[in-house]
């Protein structure tokens, strides 16, 4: 079991805890291959998915993970909750706690929202993505996918390319991969690289590299992780046109050839095809994008199991 009530970010997770989650996920992966995909592990537990931002993968995979562990799972979105009538997030959380929820998975546009809830609730809080801050379960499923393919998490060159400024995925992955001694190359157009990024991340700065050159990032990479342009978080224009963006920062098969011959291509989804990644690369032989989705269920089963006690 994890010796913590909540899972709020990768920054404060130790390597041992990360490995414990990945090892447990390996055991749970098998459950999804059975004809009856269910174990009684969390029977009697209640999990609430509280999503204030759109989600397909995270919300659905937490729901599937909870149900495969026999927990009761309830989904609440901002449009169908009393938040739409003006109720505060804190009152919403206290209300769910009064109903004896065991775990609340929250996604919110405000960085730190899960941390606020964690201080107020008896329920375990899992961060399903908070603003531009962290998306810890995404980084864990990415690490799971990388470990499955590369058999290690250390001594890799991982290029993370795209909208770094708005990306909680980049932040969580940088924390995780540098903790294990892999070299992370964050690559973005100058306008999409946040100022002071080298101070924000991370404790293991010798493993962090910043570049505006996609060729430099991709060259000899073991892993290339493309990020979505988050148009919904942009209040101004960050580049002249999508066409120009794709020309300089889109992953094409020609660019992918600069990486190692056994490179894996990742994307957390949802993808903007033709913006940050070409369709033939997204669907090509080096892509592990759907493996990431499958890993999401196993990793979230492991997280729920390790937090809620089984
Ligand atoms: N990667 C990810 O968080 O996807 P969703 O927004 O669909 O949950």
Coordinates of C-alpha atoms and ligand atoms in Angstrom, one line a residue:
X1 CA 0.0 0.0 0.0
X2 CA 1.1 3.6 -0.6
X3 CA 1.8 5.3 2.7
X4 CA -0.1 8.4 1.7
X5 CA -3.8 9.4 1.5
X6 CA -3.7 11.2 -1.8
X7 CA -1.9 11.2 -5.2
X8 CA -1.5 14.8 -6.1
X9 CA 1.7 15.0 -8.2
X10 CA 4.8 13.2 -9.3
X11 CA 7.1 15.9 -7.8
X12 CA 6.5 14.6 -4.3
X13 CA 6.5 10.9 -5.1
X14 CA 9.6 8.8 -4.4
X15 CA 11.2 6.4 -6.9
X16 CA 10.1 3.4 -4.7
X17 CA 6.5 4.6 -4.7
X18 CA 6.5 5.0 -8.5
X19 CA 8.0 1.5 -9.0
X20 CA 5.4 0.1 -6.6
X21 CA 2.6 1.6 -8.7
X22 CA 4.2 0.3 -12.0
X23 CA 4.7 -3.2 -10.6
X24 CA 1.1 -3.4 -9.3
X25 CA -0.1 -2.2 -12.7
X26 CA 1.8 -5.1 -14.4
X27 CA -0.3 -7.5 -12.2
X28 CA -3.5 -5.7 -13.0
X29 CA -2.9 -5.6 -16.8
X30 CA -3.8 -9.3 -16.9
X31 CA -7.3 -8.7 -15.5
X32 CA -8.2 -6.8 -18.7
X33 CA -7.4 -9.8 -20.9
X34 CA -9.8 -12.1 -19.0
X35 CA -13.3 -13.0 -20.4
X36 CA -14.8 -11.6 -17.2
X37 CA -12.7 -8.5 -16.5
X38 CA -13.4 -8.1 -12.8
X39 CA -11.8 -8.8 -9.4
X40 CA -13.5 -8.2 -6.0
X41 CA -10.6 -6.2 -4.6
X42 CA -12.4 -2.9 -4.0
X43 CA -15.9 -4.2 -3.3
X44 CA -17.8 -1.8 -1.1
X45 CA -15.6 1.2 -1.9
X46 CA -17.0 4.3 -3.6
X47 CA -15.1 6.3 -6.2
X48 CA -16.3 9.6 -7.5
X49 CA -15.0 11.1 -10.8
X50 CA -15.3 14.9 -10.4
X51 CA -14.4 16.4 -13.8
X52 CA -14.5 20.2 -14.4
X53 CA -12.7 19.9 -17.7
X54 CA -13.4 17.7 -20.7
X55 CA -11.8 14.2 -20.7
X56 CA -12.2 11.0 -22.6
X57 CA -9.2 8.9 -21.6
X58 CA -8.7 9.8 -17.9
X59 CA -12.3 9.9 -16.9
X60 CA -13.2 6.7 -18.7
X61 CA -10.2 4.7 -17.7
X62 CA -10.7 5.7 -14.0
X63 CA -14.3 4.5 -14.4
X64 CA -13.3 1.2 -16.0
X65 CA -10.5 0.8 -13.5
X66 CA -12.8 1.2 -10.5
X67 CA -15.5 -1.1 -12.0
X68 CA -12.9 -3.8 -12.8
X69 CA -12.0 -3.7 -9.1
X70 CA -15.7 -4.0 -8.2
X71 CA -15.9 -0.5 -6.7
X72 CA -19.0 1.7 -7.1
X73 CA -18.1 4.5 -9.5
X74 CA -20.0 7.8 -9.8
X75 CA -19.3 10.4 -12.5
X76 CA -19.9 14.1 -11.9
X77 CA -19.2 16.8 -14.5
X78 CA -19.3 20.5 -13.9
X79 CA -22.3 21.0 -16.2
X80 CA -24.5 18.4 -14.3
X81 CA -23.4 19.3 -10.8
X82 CA -24.5 22.1 -8.5
X83 CA -21.3 24.0 -9.4
X84 CA -23.4 25.2 -12.3
X85 CA -25.7 26.8 -9.7
X86 CA -22.8 28.6 -8.0
X87 CA -21.7 26.0 -5.4
X88 CA -18.0 26.3 -4.6
X89 CA -15.5 23.5 -5.2
X90 CA -14.9 23.3 -1.4
X91 CA -18.6 22.9 -0.6
X92 CA -18.9 20.3 -3.4
X93 CA -16.0 18.3 -1.9
X94 CA -17.4 18.5 1.6
X95 CA -20.8 17.3 0.3
X96 CA -19.1 14.3 -1.4
X97 CA -17.2 13.6 1.8
X98 CA -20.4 13.6 3.8
X99 CA -21.7 10.8 1.5
X100 CA -18.6 8.7 2.6
X101 CA -16.9 8.6 -0.7
X102 CA -13.6 6.7 -0.4
X103 CA -11.8 8.4 -3.3
X104 CA -12.4 11.5 -5.5
X105 CA -10.6 11.8 -8.8
X106 CA -10.6 15.5 -9.7
X107 CA -9.8 17.3 -12.9
X108 CA -9.8 21.1 -12.7
X109 CA -8.6 24.1 -14.7
X110 CA -7.1 25.6 -11.5
X111 CA -3.6 24.5 -10.6
X112 CA -3.7 23.3 -7.0
X113 CA -7.4 22.5 -6.8
X114 CA -6.7 18.8 -5.8
X115 CA -4.3 20.0 -3.1
X116 CA -7.0 22.2 -1.6
X117 CA -9.5 19.3 -1.6
X118 CA -7.0 16.9 -0.1
X119 CA -6.7 19.1 3.1
X120 CA -10.5 19.1 3.5
X121 CA -11.6 15.6 2.8
X122 CA -11.3 12.2 4.5
X123 CA -11.6 10.7 1.0
X124 CA -8.4 10.0 -0.9
X125 CA -7.9 12.7 -3.7
X126 CA -6.4 11.7 -7.0
X127 CA -5.2 14.5 -9.3
X128 CA -6.7 13.8 -12.8
X129 CA -5.0 17.0 -14.1
X130 CA -4.9 20.4 -12.6
X131 CA -4.5 23.4 -14.9
X132 CA -0.9 23.6 -16.3
X133 CA 0.5 22.1 -13.1
X134 CA 0.5 18.2 -13.0
X135 CA -1.1 15.2 -14.5
X136 CA 0.5 12.5 -12.4
X137 CA -1.5 9.5 -13.6
X138 CA -0.6 10.3 -17.2
X139 CA 3.1 10.4 -16.4
X140 CA 2.7 7.0 -14.6
X141 CA 1.1 5.4 -17.6
X142 CA 3.7 6.9 -19.8
X143 CA 6.4 5.5 -17.6
X144 CA 4.7 2.1 -17.7
X145 CA 4.6 2.2 -21.5
X146 CA 8.2 3.2 -21.7
X147 CA 9.3 0.5 -19.3
X148 CA 7.4 -2.1 -21.2
X149 CA 9.1 -1.2 -24.4
X150 CA 12.6 -0.2 -23.3
X151 CA 12.8 -2.4 -20.2
X152 CA 14.2 0.5 -18.1
X153 CA 13.4 4.1 -17.1
X154 CA 17.0 5.3 -16.7
X155 CA 19.6 6.4 -19.3
X156 CA 17.1 7.2 -22.0
X157 CA 16.9 10.3 -24.2
X158 CA 13.2 11.4 -24.1
X159 CA 12.2 14.4 -26.3
X160 CA 9.0 16.1 -25.2
X161 CA 7.9 18.4 -28.0
X162 CA 5.1 20.9 -28.4
X163 CA 3.1 23.2 -26.2
X164 CA 5.3 23.0 -23.1
X165 CA 3.9 26.3 -21.7
X166 CA 0.4 24.9 -21.1
X167 CA 1.4 21.2 -20.5
X168 CA 0.8 19.5 -17.2
X169 CA 1.9 16.3 -19.0
X170 CA 5.3 17.7 -19.7
X171 CA 5.8 18.8 -16.2
X172 CA 4.8 15.4 -14.6
X173 CA 6.8 13.4 -17.1
X174 CA 9.9 15.6 -16.6
X175 CA 9.7 15.1 -12.8
X176 CA 9.3 11.3 -13.2
X177 CA 11.9 10.6 -15.9
X178 CA 14.6 12.8 -14.4
X179 CA 14.1 11.1 -11.0
X180 CA 15.1 7.9 -12.7
X181 CA 18.1 9.4 -14.5
X182 CA 16.8 9.8 -18.0
X183 CA 17.6 12.8 -20.1
X184 CA 14.5 14.9 -20.9
X185 CA 14.7 17.3 -23.8
X186 CA 11.9 19.9 -23.6
X187 CA 11.4 21.4 -27.1
X188 CA 9.0 24.2 -28.0
X189 CA 8.7 27.3 -30.1
X190 CA 10.1 30.2 -28.0
X191 CA 6.6 31.5 -27.3
X192 CA 5.5 28.0 -26.1
X193 CA 8.4 27.5 -23.6
X194 CA 7.5 29.0 -20.2
X195 CA 9.9 31.6 -18.8
X196 CA 11.8 30.2 -15.8
X197 CA 11.1 26.6 -16.8
X198 CA 14.6 25.5 -15.7
X199 CA 13.8 26.8 -12.2
X200 CA 10.3 25.3 -12.1
X201 CA 11.5 21.8 -13.0
X202 CA 13.2 20.1 -11.4
X203 CA 15.3 18.7 -8.5
X204 CA 17.4 16.8 -11.1
X205 CA 18.4 19.6 -13.4
X206 CA 21.4 17.9 -14.8
X207 CA 19.0 15.6 -16.7
X208 CA 16.9 18.5 -18.1
X209 CA 17.7 20.1 -21.5
X210 CA 15.8 22.9 -23.2
X211 CA 15.8 23.6 -26.9
X212 CA 13.9 25.4 -29.6
X213 CA 15.3 23.1 -32.3
X214 CA 13.2 20.0 -33.1
X215 CA 16.1 18.4 -34.9
X216 CA 18.3 18.7 -31.8
X217 CA 15.5 17.2 -29.6
X218 CA 14.7 14.3 -31.9
X219 CA 18.3 13.3 -32.8
X220 CA 19.1 9.9 -31.3
X221 CA 16.0 10.0 -29.1
X222 CA 14.8 6.7 -27.6
X223 CA 11.4 8.2 -27.0
X224 CA 9.6 11.1 -28.8
X225 CA 6.6 12.4 -26.9
X226 CA 4.5 14.9 -28.9
X227 CA 2.1 17.3 -27.0
X228 CA -1.1 18.8 -28.2
X229 CA -1.4 22.5 -28.8
X230 CA -3.8 23.6 -26.1
X231 CA -5.8 26.1 -28.1
X232 CA -8.4 26.3 -25.3
X233 CA -5.9 27.7 -22.8
X234 CA -4.6 30.4 -25.3
X235 CA -5.9 33.9 -25.0
X236 CA -3.6 35.2 -27.7
X237 CA -1.9 33.8 -30.8
X238 CA 1.4 31.9 -30.0
X239 CA 2.4 31.3 -33.6
X240 CA 1.5 32.8 -37.0
X241 CA -0.4 29.8 -38.4
X242 CA -1.0 26.1 -38.0
X243 CA 0.7 25.5 -41.3
X244 CA 3.8 27.3 -40.1
X245 CA 3.7 25.5 -36.7
X246 CA 3.6 22.1 -38.4
X247 CA 6.5 23.0 -40.6
X248 CA 8.8 23.7 -37.7
X249 CA 7.4 21.6 -34.8
X250 CA 5.2 18.9 -36.4
X251 CA 6.5 15.3 -36.2
X252 CA 6.7 13.9 -39.8
X253 CA 8.2 10.5 -40.7
X254 CA 11.2 12.4 -42.2
X255 CA 11.9 14.0 -38.8
X256 CA 11.3 10.8 -36.9
X257 CA 14.2 9.2 -38.9
X258 CA 16.6 11.4 -36.8
X259 CA 15.7 9.4 -33.7
X260 CA 17.1 6.0 -32.8
X261 CA 15.9 3.1 -35.1
X262 CA 13.9 1.6 -32.3
X263 CA 12.3 4.9 -31.2
X264 CA 8.8 4.9 -29.7
X265 CA 6.5 7.7 -30.6
X266 CA 4.1 8.8 -27.8
X267 CA 1.2 11.3 -27.4
X268 CA -1.0 11.6 -24.3
X269 CA -4.0 12.4 -26.5
X270 CA -6.2 13.9 -27.7
X271 CA -4.2 14.5 -30.9
X272 CA -4.4 17.3 -33.3
X273 CA -3.4 15.5 -36.5
X274 CA -1.6 17.7 -38.9
X275 CA -0.8 20.2 -36.2
X276 CA 1.7 18.5 -33.9
X277 CA 1.9 15.1 -35.5
X278 CA 1.4 13.7 -39.1
X279 CA -1.2 11.0 -39.5
X280 CA 1.2 8.4 -40.9
X281 CA 3.5 8.9 -37.8
X282 CA 0.6 8.7 -35.4
X283 CA -0.7 5.5 -37.0
X284 CA 2.8 4.2 -38.0
X285 CA 4.9 1.3 -36.7
X286 CA 6.8 3.3 -34.0
X287 CA 3.6 4.7 -32.5
X288 CA 2.6 3.4 -29.0
X289 CA -0.2 5.8 -28.6
X290 CA -2.9 3.1 -28.1
X291 CA -0.6 1.1 -25.8
X292 CA -0.6 4.3 -23.6
X293 CA -4.4 4.2 -23.5
X294 CA -4.4 0.5 -22.5
X295 CA -1.8 1.1 -19.9
X296 CA -4.0 3.8 -18.4
X297 CA -6.5 1.3 -17.2
X298 CA -3.9 -0.9 -15.5
X299 CA -2.1 2.0 -13.9
X300 CA -5.3 3.5 -12.6
X301 CA -6.4 0.1 -11.2
X302 CA -3.0 0.0 -9.4
X303 CA -3.4 3.5 -8.0
X304 CA -6.9 2.9 -6.7
X305 CA -5.9 -0.4 -5.2
X306 CA -2.8 1.0 -3.5
X307 CA -4.6 4.1 -2.1
X308 CA -7.8 2.4 -1.0
X309 CA -6.3 -0.6 0.6
X310 CA -7.7 -3.4 -1.3
Ligands
LIG1 N1 -4.4 12.4 -21.8 C1 -5.5 12.8 -21.3 O1 -5.6 13.3 -20.2 O2 -6.6 12.7 -22.1 P1 -8.1 13.1 -21.7 O3 -8.1 14.6 -21.7 O4 -9.0 12.5 -22.8 O5 -8.4 12.6 -20.4

